[in-house]
PDB file of C-alpha atoms in Angstrom:
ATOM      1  CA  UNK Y  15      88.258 -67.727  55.731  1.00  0.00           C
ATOM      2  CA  UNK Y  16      89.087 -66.243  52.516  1.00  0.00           C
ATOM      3  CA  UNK Y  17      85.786 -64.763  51.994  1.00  0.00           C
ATOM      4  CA  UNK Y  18      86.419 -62.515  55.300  1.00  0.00           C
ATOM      5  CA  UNK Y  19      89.889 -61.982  54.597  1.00  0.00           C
ATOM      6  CA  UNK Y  20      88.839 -60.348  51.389  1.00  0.00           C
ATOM      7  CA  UNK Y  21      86.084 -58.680  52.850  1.00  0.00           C
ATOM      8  CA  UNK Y  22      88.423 -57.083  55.329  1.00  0.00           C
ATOM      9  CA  UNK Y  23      90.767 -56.491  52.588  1.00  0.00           C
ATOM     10  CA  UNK Y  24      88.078 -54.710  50.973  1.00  0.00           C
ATOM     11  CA  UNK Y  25      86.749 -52.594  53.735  1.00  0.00           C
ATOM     12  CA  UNK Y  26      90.149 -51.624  54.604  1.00  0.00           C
ATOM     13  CA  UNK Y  27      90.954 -50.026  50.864  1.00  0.00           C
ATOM     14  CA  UNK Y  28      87.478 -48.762  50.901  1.00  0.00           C
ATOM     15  CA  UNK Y  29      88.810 -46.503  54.506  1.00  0.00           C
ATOM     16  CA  UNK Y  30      92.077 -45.529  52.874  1.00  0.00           C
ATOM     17  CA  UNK Y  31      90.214 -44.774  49.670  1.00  0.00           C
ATOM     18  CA  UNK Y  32      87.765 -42.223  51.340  1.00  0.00           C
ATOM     19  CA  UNK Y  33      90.296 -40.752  53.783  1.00  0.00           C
ATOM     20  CA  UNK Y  34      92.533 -39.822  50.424  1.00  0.00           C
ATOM     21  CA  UNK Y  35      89.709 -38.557  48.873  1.00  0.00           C
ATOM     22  CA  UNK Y  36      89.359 -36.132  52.504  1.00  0.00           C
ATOM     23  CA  UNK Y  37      92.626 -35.157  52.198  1.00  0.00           C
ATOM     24  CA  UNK Y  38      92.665 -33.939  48.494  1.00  0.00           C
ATOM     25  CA  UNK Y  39      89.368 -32.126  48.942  1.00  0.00           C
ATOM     26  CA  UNK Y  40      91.257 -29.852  51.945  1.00  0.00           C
ATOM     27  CA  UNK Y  41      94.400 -29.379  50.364  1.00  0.00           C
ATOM     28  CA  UNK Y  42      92.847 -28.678  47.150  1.00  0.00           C
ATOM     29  CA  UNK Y  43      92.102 -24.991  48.106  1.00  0.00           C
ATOM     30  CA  UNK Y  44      95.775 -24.586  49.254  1.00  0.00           C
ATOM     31  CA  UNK Y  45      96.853 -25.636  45.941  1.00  0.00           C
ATOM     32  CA  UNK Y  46      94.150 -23.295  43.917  1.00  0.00           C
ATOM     33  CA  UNK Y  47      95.838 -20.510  46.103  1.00  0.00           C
ATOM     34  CA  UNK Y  48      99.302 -21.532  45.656  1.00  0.00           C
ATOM     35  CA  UNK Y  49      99.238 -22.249  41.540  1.00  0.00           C
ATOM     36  CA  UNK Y  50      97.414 -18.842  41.121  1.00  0.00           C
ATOM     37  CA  UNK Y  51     100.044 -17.247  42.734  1.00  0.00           C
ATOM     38  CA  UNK Y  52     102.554 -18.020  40.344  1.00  0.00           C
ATOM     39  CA  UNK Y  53     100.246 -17.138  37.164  1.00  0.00           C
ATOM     40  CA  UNK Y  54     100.000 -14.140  35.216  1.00  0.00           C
ATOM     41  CA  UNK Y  55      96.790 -12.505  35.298  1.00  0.00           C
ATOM     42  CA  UNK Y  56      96.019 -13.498  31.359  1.00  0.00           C
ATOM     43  CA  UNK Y  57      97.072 -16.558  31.855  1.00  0.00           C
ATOM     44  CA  UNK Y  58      94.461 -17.209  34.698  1.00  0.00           C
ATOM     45  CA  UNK Y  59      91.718 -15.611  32.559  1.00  0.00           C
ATOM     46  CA  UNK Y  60      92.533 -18.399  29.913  1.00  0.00           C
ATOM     47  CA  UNK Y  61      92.584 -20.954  32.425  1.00  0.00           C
ATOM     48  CA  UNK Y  62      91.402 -20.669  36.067  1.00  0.00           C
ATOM     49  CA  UNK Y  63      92.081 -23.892  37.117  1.00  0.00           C
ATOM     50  CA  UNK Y  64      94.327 -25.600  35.103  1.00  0.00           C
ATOM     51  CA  UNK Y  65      98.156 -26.607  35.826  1.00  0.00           C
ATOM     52  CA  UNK Y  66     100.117 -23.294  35.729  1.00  0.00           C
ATOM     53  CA  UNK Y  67     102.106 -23.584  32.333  1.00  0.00           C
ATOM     54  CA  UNK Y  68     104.137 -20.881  32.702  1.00  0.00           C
ATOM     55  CA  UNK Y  69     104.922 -20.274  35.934  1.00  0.00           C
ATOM     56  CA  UNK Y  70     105.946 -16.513  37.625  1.00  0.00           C
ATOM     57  CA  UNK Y  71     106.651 -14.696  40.207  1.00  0.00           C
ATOM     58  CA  UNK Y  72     105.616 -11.680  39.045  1.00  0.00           C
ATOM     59  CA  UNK Y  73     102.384 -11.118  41.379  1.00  0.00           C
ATOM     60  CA  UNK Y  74     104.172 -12.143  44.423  1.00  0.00           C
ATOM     61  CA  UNK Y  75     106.990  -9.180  43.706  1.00  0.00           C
ATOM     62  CA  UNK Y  76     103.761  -6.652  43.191  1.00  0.00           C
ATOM     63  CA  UNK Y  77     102.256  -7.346  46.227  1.00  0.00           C
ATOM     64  CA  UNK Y  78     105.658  -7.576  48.599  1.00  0.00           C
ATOM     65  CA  UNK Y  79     107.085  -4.601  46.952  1.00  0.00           C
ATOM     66  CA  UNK Y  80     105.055  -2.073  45.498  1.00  0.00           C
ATOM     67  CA  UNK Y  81     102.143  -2.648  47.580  1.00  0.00           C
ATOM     68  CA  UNK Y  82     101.986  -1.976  51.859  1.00  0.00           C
ATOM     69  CA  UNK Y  83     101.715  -5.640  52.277  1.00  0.00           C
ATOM     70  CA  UNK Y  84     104.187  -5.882  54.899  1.00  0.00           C
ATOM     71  CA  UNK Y  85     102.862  -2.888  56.292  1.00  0.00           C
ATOM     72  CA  UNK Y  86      99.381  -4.657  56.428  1.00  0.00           C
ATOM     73  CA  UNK Y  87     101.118  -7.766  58.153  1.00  0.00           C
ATOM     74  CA  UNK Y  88     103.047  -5.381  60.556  1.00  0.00           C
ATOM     75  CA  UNK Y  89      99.381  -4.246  61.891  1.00  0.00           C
ATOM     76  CA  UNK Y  90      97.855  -7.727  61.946  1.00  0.00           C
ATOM     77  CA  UNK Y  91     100.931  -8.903  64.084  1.00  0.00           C
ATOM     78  CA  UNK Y  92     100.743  -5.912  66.756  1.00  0.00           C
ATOM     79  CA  UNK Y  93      96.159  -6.520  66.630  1.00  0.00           C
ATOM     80  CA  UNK Y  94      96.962 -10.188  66.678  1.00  0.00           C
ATOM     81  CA  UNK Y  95      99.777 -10.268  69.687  1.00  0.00           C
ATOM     82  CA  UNK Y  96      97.895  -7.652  71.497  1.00  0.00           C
ATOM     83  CA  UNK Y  97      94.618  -8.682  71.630  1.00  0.00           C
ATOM     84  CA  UNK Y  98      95.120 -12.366  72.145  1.00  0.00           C
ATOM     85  CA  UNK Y  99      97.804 -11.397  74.749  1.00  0.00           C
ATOM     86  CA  UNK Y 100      95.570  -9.447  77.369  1.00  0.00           C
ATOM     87  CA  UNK Y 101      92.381 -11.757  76.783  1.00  0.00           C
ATOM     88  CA  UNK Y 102      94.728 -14.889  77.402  1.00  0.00           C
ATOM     89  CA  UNK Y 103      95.762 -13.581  80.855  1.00  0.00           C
ATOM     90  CA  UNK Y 104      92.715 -11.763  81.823  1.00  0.00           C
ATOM     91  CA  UNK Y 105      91.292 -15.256  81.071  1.00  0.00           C
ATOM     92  CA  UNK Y 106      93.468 -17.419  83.101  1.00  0.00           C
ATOM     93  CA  UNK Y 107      93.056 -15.273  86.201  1.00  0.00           C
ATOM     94  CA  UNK Y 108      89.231 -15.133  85.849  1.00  0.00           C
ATOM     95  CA  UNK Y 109      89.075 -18.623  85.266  1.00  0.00           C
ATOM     96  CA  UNK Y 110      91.353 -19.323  88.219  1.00  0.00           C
ATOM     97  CA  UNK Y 111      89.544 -17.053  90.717  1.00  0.00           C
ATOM     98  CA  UNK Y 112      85.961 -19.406  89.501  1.00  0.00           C
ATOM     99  CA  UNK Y 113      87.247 -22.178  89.655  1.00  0.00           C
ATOM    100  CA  UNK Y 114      89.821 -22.249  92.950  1.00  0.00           C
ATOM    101  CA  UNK Y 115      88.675 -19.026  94.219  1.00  0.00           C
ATOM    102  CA  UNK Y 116      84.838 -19.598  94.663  1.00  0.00           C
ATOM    103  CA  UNK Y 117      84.159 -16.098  95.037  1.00  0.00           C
ATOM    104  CA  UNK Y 118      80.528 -15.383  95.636  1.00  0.00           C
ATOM    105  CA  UNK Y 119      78.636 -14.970  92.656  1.00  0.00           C
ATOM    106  CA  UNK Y 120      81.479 -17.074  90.656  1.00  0.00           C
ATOM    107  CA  UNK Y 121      78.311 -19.374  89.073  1.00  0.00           C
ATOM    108  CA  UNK Y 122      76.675 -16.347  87.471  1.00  0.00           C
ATOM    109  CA  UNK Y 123      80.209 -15.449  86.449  1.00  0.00           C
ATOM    110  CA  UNK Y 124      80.046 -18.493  84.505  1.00  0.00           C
ATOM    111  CA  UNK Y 125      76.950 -18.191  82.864  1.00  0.00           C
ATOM    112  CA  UNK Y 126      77.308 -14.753  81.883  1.00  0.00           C
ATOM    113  CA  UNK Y 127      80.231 -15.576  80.094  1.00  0.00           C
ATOM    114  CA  UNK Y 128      79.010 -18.206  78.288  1.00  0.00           C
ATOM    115  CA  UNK Y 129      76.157 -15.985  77.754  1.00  0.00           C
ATOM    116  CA  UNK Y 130      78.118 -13.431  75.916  1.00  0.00           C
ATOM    117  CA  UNK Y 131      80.069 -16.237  73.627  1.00  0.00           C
ATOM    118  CA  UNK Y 132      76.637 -16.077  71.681  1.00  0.00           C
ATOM    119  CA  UNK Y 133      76.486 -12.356  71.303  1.00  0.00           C
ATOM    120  CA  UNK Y 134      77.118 -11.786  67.329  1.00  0.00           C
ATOM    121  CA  UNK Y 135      80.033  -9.527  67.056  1.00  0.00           C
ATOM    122  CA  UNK Y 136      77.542  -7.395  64.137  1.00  0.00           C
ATOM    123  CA  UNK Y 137      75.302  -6.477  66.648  1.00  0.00           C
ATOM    124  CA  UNK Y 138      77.938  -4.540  68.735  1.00  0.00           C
ATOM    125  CA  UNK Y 139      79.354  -3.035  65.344  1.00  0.00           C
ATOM    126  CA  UNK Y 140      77.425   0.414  65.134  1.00  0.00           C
ATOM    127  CA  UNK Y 141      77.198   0.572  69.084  1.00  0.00           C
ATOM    128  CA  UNK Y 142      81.250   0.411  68.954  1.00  0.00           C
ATOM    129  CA  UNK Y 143      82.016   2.476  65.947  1.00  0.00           C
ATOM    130  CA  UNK Y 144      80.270   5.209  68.040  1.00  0.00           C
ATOM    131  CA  UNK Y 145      81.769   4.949  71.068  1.00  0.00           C
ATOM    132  CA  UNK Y 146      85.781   4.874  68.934  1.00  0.00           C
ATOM    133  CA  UNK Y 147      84.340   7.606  67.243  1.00  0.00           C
ATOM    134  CA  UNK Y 148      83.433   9.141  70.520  1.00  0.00           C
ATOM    135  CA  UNK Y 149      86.774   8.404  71.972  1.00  0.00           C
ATOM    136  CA  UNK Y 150      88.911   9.327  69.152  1.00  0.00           C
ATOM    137  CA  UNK Y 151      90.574   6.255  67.917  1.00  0.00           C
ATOM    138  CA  UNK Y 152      88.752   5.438  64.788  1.00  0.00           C
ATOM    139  CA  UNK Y 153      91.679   4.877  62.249  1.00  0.00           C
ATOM    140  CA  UNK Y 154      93.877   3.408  65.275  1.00  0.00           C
ATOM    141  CA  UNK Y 155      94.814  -0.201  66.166  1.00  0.00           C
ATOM    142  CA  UNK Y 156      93.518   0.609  69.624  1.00  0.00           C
ATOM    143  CA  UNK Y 157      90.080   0.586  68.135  1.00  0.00           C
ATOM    144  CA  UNK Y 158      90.160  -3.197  66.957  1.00  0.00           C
ATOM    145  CA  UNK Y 159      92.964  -4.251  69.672  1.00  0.00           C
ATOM    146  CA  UNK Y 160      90.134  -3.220  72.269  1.00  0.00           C
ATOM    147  CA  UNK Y 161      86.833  -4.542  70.313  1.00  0.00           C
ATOM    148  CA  UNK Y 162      88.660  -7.797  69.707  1.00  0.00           C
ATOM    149  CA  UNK Y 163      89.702  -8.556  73.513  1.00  0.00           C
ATOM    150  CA  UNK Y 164      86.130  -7.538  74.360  1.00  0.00           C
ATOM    151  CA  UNK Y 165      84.938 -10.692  72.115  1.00  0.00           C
ATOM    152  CA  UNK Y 166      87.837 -13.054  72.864  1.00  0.00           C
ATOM    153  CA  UNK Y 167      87.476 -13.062  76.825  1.00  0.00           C
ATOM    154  CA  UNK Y 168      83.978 -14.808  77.037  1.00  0.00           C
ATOM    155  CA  UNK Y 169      85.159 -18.025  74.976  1.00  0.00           C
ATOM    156  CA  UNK Y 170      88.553 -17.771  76.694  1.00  0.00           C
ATOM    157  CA  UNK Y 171      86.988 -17.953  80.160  1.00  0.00           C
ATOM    158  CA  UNK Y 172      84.996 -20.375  79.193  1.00  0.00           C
ATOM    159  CA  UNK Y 173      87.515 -23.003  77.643  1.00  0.00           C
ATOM    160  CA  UNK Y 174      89.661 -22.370  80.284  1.00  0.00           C
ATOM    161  CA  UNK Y 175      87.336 -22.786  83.045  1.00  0.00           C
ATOM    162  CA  UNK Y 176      86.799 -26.173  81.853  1.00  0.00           C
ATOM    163  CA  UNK Y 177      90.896 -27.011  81.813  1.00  0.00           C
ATOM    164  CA  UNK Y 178      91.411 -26.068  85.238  1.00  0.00           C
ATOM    165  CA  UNK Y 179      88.466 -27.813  86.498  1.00  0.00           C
ATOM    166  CA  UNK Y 180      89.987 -31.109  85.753  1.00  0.00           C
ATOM    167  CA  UNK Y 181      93.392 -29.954  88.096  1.00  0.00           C
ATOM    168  CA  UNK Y 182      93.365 -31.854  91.483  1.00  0.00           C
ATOM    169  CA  UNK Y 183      91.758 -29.769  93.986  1.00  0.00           C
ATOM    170  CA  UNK Y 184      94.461 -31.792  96.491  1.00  0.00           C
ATOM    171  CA  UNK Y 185      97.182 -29.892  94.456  1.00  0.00           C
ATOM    172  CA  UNK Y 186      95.868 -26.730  95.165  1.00  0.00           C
ATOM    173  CA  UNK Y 187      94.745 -27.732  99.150  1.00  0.00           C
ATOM    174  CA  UNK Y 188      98.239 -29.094  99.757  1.00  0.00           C
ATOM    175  CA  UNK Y 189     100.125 -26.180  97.830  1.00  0.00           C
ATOM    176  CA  UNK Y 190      97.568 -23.754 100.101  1.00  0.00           C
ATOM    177  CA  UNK Y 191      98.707 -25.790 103.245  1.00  0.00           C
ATOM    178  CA  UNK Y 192     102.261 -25.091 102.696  1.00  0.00           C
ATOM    179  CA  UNK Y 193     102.003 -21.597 102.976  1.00  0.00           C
ATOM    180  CA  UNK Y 194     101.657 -20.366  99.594  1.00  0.00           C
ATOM    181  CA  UNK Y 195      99.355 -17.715  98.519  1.00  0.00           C
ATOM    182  CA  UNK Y 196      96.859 -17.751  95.641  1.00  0.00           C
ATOM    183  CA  UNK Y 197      99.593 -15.735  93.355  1.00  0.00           C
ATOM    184  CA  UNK Y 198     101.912 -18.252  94.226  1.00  0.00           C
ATOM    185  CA  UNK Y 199      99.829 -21.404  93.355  1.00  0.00           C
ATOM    186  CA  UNK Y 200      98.541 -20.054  89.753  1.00  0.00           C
ATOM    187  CA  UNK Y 201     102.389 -19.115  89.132  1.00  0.00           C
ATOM    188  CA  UNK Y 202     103.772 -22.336  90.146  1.00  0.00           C
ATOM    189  CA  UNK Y 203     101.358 -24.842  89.685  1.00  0.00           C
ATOM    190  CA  UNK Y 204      98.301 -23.833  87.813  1.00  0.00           C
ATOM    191  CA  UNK Y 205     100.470 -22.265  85.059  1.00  0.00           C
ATOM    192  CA  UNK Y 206     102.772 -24.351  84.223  1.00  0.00           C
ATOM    193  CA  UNK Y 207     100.119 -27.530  84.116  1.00  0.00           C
ATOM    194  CA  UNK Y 208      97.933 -25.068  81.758  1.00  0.00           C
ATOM    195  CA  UNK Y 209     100.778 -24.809  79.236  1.00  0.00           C
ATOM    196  CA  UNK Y 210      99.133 -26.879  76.139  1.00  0.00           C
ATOM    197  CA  UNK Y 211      95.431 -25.772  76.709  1.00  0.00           C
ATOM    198  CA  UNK Y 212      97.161 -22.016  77.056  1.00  0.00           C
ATOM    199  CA  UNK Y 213      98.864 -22.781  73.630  1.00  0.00           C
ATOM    200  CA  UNK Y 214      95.227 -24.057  72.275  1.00  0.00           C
ATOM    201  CA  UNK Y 215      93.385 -20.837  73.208  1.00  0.00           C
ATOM    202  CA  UNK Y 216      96.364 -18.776  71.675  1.00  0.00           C
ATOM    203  CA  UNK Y 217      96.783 -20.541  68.052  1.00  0.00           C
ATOM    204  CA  UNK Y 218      92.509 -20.769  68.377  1.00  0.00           C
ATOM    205  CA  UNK Y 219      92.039 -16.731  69.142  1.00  0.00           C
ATOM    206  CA  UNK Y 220      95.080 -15.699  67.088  1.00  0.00           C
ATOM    207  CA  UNK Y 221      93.813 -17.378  63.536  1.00  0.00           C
ATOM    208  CA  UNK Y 222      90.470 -16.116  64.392  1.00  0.00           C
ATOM    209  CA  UNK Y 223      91.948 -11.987  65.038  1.00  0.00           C
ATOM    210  CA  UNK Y 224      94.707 -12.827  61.801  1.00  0.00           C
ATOM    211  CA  UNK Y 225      91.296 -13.789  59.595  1.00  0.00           C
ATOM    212  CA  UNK Y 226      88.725 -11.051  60.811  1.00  0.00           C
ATOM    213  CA  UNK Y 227      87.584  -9.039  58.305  1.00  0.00           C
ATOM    214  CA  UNK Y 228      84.926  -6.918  58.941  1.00  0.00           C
ATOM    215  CA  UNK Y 229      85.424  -5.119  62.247  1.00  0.00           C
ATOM    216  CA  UNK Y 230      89.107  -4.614  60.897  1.00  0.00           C
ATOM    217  CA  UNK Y 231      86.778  -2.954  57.315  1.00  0.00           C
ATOM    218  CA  UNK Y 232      84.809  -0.944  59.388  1.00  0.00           C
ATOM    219  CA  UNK Y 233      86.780   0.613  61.756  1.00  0.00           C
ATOM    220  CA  UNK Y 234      90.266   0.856  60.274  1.00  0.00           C
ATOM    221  CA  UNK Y 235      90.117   3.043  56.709  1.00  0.00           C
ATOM    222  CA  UNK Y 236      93.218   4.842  56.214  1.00  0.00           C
ATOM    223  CA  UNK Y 237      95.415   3.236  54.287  1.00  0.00           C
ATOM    224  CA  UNK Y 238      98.728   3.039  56.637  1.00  0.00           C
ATOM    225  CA  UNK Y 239      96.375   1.187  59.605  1.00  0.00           C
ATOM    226  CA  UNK Y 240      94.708  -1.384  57.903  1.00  0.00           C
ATOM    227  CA  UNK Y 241      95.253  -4.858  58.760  1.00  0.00           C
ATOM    228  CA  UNK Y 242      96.147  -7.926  56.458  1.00  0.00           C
ATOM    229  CA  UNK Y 243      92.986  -8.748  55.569  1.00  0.00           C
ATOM    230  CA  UNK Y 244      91.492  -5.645  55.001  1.00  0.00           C
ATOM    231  CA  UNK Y 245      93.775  -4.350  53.077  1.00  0.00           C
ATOM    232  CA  UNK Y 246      93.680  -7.524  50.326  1.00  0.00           C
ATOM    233  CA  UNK Y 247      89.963  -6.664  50.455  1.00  0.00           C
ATOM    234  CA  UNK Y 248      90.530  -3.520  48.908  1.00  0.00           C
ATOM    235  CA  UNK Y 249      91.826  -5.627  45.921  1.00  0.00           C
ATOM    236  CA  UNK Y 250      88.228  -6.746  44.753  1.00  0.00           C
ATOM    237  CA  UNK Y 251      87.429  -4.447  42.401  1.00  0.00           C
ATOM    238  CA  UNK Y 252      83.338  -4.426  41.040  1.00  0.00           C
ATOM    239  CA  UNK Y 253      84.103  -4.880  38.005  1.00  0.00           C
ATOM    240  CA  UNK Y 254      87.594  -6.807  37.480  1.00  0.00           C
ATOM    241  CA  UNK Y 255      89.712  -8.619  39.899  1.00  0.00           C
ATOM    242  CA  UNK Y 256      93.426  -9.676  39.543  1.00  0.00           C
ATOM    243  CA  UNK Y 257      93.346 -12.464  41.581  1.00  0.00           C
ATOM    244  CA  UNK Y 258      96.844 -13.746  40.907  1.00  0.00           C
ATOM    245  CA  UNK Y 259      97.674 -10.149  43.023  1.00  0.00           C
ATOM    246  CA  UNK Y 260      95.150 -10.829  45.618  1.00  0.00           C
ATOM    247  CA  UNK Y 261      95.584 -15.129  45.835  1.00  0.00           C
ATOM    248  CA  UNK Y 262      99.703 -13.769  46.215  1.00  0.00           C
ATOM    249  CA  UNK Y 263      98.863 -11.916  49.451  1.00  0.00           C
ATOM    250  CA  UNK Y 264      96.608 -14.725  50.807  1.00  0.00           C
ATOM    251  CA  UNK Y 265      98.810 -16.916  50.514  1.00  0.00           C
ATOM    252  CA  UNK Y 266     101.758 -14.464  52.435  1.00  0.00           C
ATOM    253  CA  UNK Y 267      98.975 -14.391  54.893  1.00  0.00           C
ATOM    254  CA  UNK Y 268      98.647 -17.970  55.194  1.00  0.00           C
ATOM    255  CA  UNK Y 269     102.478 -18.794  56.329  1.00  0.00           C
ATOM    256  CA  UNK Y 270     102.745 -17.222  60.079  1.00  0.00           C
ATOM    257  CA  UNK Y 271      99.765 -19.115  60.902  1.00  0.00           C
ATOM    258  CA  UNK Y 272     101.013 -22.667  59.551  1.00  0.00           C
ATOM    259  CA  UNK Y 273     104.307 -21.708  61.534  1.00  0.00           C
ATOM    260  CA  UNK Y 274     102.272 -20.791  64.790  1.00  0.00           C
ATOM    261  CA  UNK Y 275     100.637 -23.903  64.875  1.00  0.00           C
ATOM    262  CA  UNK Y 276     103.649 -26.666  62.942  1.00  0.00           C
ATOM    263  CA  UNK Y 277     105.890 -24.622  66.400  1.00  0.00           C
ATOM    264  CA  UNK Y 278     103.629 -26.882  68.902  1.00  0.00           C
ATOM    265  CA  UNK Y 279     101.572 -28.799  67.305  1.00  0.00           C
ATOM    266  CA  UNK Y 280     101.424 -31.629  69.913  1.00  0.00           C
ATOM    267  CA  UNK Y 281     100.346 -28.899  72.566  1.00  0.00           C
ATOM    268  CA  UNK Y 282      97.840 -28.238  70.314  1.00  0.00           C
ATOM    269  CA  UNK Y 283      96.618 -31.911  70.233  1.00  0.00           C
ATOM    270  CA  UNK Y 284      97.071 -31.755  73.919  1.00  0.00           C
ATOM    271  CA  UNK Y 285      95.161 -28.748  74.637  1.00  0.00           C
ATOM    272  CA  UNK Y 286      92.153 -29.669  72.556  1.00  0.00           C
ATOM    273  CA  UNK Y 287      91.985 -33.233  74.179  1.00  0.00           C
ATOM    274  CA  UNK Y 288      92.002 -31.616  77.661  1.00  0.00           C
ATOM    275  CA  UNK Y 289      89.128 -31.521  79.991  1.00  0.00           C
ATOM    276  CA  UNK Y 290      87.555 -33.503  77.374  1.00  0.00           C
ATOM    277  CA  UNK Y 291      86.478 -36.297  80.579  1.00  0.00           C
ATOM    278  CA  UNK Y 292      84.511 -33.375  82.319  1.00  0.00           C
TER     279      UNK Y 292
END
């Protein structure tokens, strides 16, 4: 009895040990980030990754004020809001009109979309620079607002396709029997069931637009339109990096994202989890 209780004793440190172990290797990146923030540039050249000794805020105050950081941000928010905002809806009615509709040719629908989810965005990089060029609207948000809804749709089809299959056809049969019309049912049913795997596809989509680099690189080069992350890009230098400066604006960058996702977190957990039984 005491051999297995000790044994399970054991085995039960040995989970918590490894787990910890987890848990400092992910955070351990957030604190690299954080402590170089707060260094002097010297002072990280001495030390990379040692404890920060002398503590400042002196790269933080560069990059807020006398660099367009919150300029940068500004243009990641509209991208990020804009982008995620008309491939979310243009989503949930596609996927509604597959799934409930069962138009003719809704199957092919399907497959084409998860067809295009494989596409690598590089590939359409040249094809698309020409045709903003073409159109005018190299140097403009519009260029990356419109490239990035173009590769968000296909997944958000997709993952909502397979939410909405796992709402009771009777709902939408009984709902249809009433009298309401097919505007009616995705407003007030479909919709409001869809809230946490809506919420997934949002905080999913919107760290992916906040993070790309570089379609943002290639087609936004003045300096007033750049987004967030290309404009800390234009911090590397060939030769000599402060990184204090450019680990400061990463981590800036890294706070509306935790506060997107800490706001609903549990319909986050929901959202992932659903569908997961078809």
């Amino acid at each position: 009895m005491r051999t297995t209780a000790r044994h399970g004793l054991v085995r039960l440190l040995s989970q918590h040990a490894f787990l910890l172990i987890i848990c400092l290797s992910a955070l351990y990146p957030l604190w690299f980030i954080a402590s170089t923030a707060i260094r002097s540039n010297a002072a990280y050249q001495l030390d990379p990754t040692g404890f920060p000794r002398h503590p400042t805020l002196g790269a933080l105050r560069t990059i807020l004020f006398h660099q367009p950081l919150p300029r940068w941000m500004w243009n990641s928010f509209l991208v990020t809001v804009s982008s995620v905002a008309v491939s979310t809806f243009v989503a949930l009615l596609a996927a509604y009109a597959a799934v409930f509709g069962r138009f003719r040719g809704h199957r092919i629908f399907l497959s084409t979309s998860v067809a295009l989810m494989i596409v690598p965005p590089v590939t359409l990089l040249i094809p698309m620079f020409v045709f903003m060029v073409n159109a005018g609207i190299v140097n403009h948000l519009q260029s990356v607002i419109i490239f990035y809804t173009g590769l968000l749709i296909p997944f958000a089809v997709f993952f909502m396709t397979g939410f909405f299959r796992t709402i009771p056809q009777e709902l939408i049969e009984a709902a249809a029997s009433e009298g309401a019309g097919p505007f009616t049912v995705f407003r007030r049913i479909v919709l409001p069931l869809s809230g946490a795997a809506s919420f997934t596809l949002i905080v999913v989509q919107a760290i992916w637009v906040w993070n790309e680099l570089l379609i943002a690189l290639v087609f936004l080069q003045n300096e007033s339109s750049r987004t967030l992350m290309s404009g800390l890009a234009q911090f590397q230098g060939r030769f000599v990096t402060n990184e204090p400066l450019v680990l400061s604006g990463a981590l800036i960058s890294i706070l509306p994202v935790v506060v997107l996702y800490l706001s609903g977190q549990r319909f986050f957990v929901r959202g992932l989890t659903a569908g997961i039984g078809k």
